[in-house]
Coordinates of C-alpha atoms in Angstrom, one line a residue:
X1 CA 171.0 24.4 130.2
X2 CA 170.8 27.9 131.4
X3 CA 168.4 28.0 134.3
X4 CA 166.2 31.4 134.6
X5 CA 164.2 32.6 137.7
X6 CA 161.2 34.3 137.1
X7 CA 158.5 36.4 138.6
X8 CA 155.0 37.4 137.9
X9 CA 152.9 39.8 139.5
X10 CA 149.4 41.0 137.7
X11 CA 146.3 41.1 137.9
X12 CA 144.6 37.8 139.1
X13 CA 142.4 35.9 136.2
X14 CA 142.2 32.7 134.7
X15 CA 144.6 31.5 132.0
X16 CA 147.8 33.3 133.6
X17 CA 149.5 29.9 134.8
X18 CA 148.5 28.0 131.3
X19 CA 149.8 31.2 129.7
X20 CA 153.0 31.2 131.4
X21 CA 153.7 27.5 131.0
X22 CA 153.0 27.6 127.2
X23 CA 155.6 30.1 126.7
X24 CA 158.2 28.5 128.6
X25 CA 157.3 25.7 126.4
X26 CA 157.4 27.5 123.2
X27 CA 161.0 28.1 123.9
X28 CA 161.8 24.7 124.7
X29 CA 162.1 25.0 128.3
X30 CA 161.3 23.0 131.7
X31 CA 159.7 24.3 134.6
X32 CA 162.2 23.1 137.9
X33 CA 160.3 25.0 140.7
X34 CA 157.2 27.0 140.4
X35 CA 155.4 29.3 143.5
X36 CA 152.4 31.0 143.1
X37 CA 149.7 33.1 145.4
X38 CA 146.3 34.5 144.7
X39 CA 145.5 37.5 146.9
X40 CA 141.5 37.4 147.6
X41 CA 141.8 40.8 149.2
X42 CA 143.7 42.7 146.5
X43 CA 142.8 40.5 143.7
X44 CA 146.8 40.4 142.9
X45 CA 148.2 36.9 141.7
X46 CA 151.9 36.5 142.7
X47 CA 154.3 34.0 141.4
X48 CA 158.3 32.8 141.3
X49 CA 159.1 30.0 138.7
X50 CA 162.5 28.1 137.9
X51 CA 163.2 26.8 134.3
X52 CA 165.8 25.7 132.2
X53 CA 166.1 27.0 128.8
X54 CA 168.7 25.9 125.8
X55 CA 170.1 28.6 123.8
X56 CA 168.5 31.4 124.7
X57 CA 169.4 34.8 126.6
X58 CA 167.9 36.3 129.2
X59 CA 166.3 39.8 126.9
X60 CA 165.1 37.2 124.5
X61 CA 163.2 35.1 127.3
X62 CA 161.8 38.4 128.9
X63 CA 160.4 39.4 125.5
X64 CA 159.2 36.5 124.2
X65 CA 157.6 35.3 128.0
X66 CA 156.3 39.5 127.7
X67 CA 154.5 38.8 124.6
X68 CA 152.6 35.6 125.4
X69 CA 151.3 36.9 128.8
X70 CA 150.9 40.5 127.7
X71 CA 146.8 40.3 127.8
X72 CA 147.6 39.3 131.8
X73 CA 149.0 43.2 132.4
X74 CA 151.7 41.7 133.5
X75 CA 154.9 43.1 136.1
X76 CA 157.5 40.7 134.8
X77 CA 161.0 39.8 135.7
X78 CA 163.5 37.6 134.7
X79 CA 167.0 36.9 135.7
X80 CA 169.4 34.3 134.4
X81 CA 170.0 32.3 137.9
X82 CA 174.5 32.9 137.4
X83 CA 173.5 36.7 137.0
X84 CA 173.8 37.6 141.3
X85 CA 172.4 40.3 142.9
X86 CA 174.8 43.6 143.7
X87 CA 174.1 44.9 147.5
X88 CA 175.7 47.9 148.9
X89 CA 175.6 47.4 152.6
X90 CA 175.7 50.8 154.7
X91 CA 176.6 50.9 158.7
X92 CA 177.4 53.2 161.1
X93 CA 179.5 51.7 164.6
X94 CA 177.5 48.4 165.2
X95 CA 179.7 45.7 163.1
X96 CA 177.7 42.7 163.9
X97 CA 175.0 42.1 161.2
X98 CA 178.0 43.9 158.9
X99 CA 180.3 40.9 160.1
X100 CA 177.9 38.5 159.9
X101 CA 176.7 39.5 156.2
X102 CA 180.4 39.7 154.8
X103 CA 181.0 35.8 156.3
X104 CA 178.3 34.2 154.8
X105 CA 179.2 36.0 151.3
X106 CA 182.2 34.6 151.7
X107 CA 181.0 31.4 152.6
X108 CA 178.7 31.5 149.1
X109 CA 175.7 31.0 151.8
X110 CA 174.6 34.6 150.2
X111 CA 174.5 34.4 146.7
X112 CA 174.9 38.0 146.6
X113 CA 178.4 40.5 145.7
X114 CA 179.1 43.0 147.6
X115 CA 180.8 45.8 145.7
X116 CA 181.3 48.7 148.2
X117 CA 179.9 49.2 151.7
X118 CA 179.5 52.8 152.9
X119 CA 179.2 54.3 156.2
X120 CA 179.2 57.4 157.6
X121 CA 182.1 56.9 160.4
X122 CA 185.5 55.0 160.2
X123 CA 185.0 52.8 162.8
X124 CA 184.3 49.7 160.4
X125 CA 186.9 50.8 157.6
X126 CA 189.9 47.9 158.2
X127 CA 187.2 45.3 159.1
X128 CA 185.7 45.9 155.4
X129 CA 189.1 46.5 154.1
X130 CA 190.3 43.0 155.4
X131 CA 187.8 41.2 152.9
X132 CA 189.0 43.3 150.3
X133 CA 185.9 45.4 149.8
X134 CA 186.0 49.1 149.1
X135 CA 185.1 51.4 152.2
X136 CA 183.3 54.7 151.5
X137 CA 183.1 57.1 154.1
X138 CA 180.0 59.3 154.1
X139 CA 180.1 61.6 156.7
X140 CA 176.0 62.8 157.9
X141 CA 174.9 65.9 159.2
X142 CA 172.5 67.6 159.4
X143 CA 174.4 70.3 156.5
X144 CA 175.8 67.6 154.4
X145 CA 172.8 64.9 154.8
X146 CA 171.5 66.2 151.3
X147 CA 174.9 65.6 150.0
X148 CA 176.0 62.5 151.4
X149 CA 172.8 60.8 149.6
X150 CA 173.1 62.7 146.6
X151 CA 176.5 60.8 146.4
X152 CA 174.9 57.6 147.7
X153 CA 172.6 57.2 144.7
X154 CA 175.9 57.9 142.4
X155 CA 176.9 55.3 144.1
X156 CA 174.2 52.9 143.3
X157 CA 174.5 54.2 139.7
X158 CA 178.3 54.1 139.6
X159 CA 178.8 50.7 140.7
X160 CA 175.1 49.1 139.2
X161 CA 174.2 48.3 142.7
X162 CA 170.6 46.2 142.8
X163 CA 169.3 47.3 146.4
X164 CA 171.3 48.4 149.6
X165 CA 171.3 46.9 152.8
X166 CA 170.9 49.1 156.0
X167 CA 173.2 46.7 158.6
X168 CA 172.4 48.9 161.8
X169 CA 172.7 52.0 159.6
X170 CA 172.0 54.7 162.1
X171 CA 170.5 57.4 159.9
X172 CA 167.2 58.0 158.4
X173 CA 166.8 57.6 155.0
X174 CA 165.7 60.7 152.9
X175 CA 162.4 60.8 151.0
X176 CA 164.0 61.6 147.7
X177 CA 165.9 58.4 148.4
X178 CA 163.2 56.6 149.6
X179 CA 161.1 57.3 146.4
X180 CA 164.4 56.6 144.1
X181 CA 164.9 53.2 145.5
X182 CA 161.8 51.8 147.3
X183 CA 161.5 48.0 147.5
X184 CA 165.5 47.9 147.0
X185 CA 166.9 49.3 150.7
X186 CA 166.5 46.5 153.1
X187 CA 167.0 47.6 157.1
X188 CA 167.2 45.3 160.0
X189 CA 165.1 46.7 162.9
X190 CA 166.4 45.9 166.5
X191 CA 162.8 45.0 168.0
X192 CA 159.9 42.7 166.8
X193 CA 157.9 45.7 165.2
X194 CA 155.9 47.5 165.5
X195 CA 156.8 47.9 169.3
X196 CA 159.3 49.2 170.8
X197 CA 160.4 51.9 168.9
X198 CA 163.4 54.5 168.9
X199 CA 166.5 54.5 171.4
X200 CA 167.1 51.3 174.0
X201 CA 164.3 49.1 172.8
X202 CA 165.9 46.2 174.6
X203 CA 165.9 48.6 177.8
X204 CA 162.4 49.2 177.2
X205 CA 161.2 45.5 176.5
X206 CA 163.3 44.6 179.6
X207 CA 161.0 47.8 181.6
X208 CA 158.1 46.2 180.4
X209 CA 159.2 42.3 181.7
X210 CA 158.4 40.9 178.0
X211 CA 158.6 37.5 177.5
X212 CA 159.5 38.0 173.9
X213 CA 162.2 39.7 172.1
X214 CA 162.9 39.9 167.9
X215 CA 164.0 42.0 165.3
X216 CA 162.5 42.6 162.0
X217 CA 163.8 42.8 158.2
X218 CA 161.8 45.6 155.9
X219 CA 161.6 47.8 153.3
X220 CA 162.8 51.2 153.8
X221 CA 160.2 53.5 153.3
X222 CA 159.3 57.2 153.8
X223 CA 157.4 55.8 156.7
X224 CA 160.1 55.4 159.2
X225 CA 159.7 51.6 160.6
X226 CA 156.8 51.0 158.6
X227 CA 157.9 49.8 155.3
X228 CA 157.1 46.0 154.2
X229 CA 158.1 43.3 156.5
X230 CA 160.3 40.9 154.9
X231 CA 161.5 39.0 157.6
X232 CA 161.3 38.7 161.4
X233 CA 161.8 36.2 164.3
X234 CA 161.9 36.2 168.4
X235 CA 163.8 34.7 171.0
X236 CA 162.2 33.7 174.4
X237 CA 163.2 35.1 178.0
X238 CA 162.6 35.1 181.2
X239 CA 162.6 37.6 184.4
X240 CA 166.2 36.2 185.1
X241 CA 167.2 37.8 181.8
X242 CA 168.6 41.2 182.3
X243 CA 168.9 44.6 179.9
X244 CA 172.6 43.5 178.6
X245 CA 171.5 40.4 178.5
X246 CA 168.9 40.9 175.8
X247 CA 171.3 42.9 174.0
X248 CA 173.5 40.0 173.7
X249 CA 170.6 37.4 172.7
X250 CA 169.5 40.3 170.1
X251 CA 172.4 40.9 168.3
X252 CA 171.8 37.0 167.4
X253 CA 168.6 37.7 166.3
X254 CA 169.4 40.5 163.9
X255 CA 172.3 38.8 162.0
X256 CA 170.2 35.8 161.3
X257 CA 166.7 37.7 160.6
X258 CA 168.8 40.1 157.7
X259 CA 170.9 37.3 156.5
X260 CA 167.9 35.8 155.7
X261 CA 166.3 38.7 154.0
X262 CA 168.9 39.7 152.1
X263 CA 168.7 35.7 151.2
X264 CA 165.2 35.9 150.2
X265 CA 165.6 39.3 148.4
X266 CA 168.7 38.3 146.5
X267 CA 166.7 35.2 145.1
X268 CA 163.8 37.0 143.8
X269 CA 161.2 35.1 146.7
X270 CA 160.1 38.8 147.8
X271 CA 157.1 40.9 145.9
X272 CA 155.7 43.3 147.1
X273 CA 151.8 43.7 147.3
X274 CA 151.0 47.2 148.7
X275 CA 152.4 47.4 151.7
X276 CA 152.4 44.0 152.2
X277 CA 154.9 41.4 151.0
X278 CA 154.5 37.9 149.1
X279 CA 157.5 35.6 150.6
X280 CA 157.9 32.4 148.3
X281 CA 161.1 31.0 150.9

């Protein structure tokens, strides 16, 4: 049978669960996985289900799963679980999170497509090229920033592209696009946020003697560095550990913290609550 994955966010009351599981049973189907958080803070309830469903399509599930929790208020998606997500991955000179995002595609460790990736020098073109991918180059300055995005989102449009991923994208992200896209542009952040910010972080955490390095997935927002944290991890050091050094043991860091957002995003295990995120992984 067709297997769906599902997620819920509303309002938080009782009867929403019950609700949910009657429909899926109303169409015959079984519940395989099911996540689900209550937010005492927000009162938001958050939830990502699994189920198998005979004979059905995915716009008949939505409105028929739409209709039986529509007292709920409900924000509800639904996505056949064959149906996978379309990134558009952007980069600038820095290949390594770009390298490391096209071999795990191609090892079906990301259960993602990637159509396209733009950036806005050359440097990356026959790396791209050699998977067979399409290379756009966007040139960025200050004159043609407003055009180069306007062409981005065509883009997005043109090639039905579900969110873009920033893989050391050295250019800030417009408002306009910000607002157009927000909660689909993922960006890897070189430093455990929200320290450490701007140019040589790893120079900086070295200056400071820090015992702790990382690097953090997030929404991009209009906020620069301050969008929803996804994803984020750290690696230990010591003072015999030197500025090049934590380059080196960073680079690491950021290939496996976005990998794994883009995972968690491409599976639907990401909502957003404010400016705060709900992580089923």
């Amino acid at each position: 049978m067709p297997r769906f994955v599902l997620t819920l966010r509303c309002p938080d009351r009782p009867g929403i669960v019950r609700g949910l599981a009657s429909g899926v049973f109303s169409i015959d189907g079984n519940i395989v996985d099911s996540s689900q958080f209550s937010d005492v803070t927000t009162g938001g309830f958050f939830m990502r289900m699994e189920f198998d469903a005979p004979d059905v399509n995915g716009d008949e599930v939505h409105t028929h799963l739409a209709a039986e929790l529509a007292e709920f208020d409900p924000e509800l998606t639904i996505r056949p679980q064959e149906q996978r997500r379309r990134a558009l991955v952007m980069v600038s000179k820095q290949d390594h999170c770009l390298v490391d995002l096209l071999y795990r595609t191609g090892l079906g460790e990301l259960p993602v497509d990637i159509p396209l990736v733009v950036s806005n020098h050359e440097t990356t073109r026959a790396t791209v090229e050699a998977h067979g991918i399409p290379f756009v180059h966007l040139p960025v300055s200050t004159d043609t920033k407003p055009e180069a995005e306007r062409q981005l989102r065509e883009l997005v449009e043109e090639h039905d592209i579900d969110f873009i991923v920033l893989a050391r994208y050295m250019q800030i992200v417009s408002d306009e696009t910000c607002e157009a896209l927000y909660g689909r542009i993922i960006n890897i952040h070189h430093s455990f946020l929200p320290a450490f910010k701007g140019a040589k972080p790893y120079h900086q955490a070295f200056d400071r003697g820090v015992k702790v390095i990382g690097a953090t997935a997030h929404y991009v927002t209009a906020d620069l560095d301050e969008g929803p944290i996804i994803h984020q991890d750290v690696a230990h050091v010591n003072h015999a550990v030197g500025p090049d050094d934590l380059v080196v043991i960073g680079r690491d860091i950021e290939r496996l913290v976005l990998a794994r957002a883009v995972r968690l995003h491409a599976e639907d295990r990401v909502l957003l609550n404010g400016h705060r995120t709900v992580v089923f992984d």
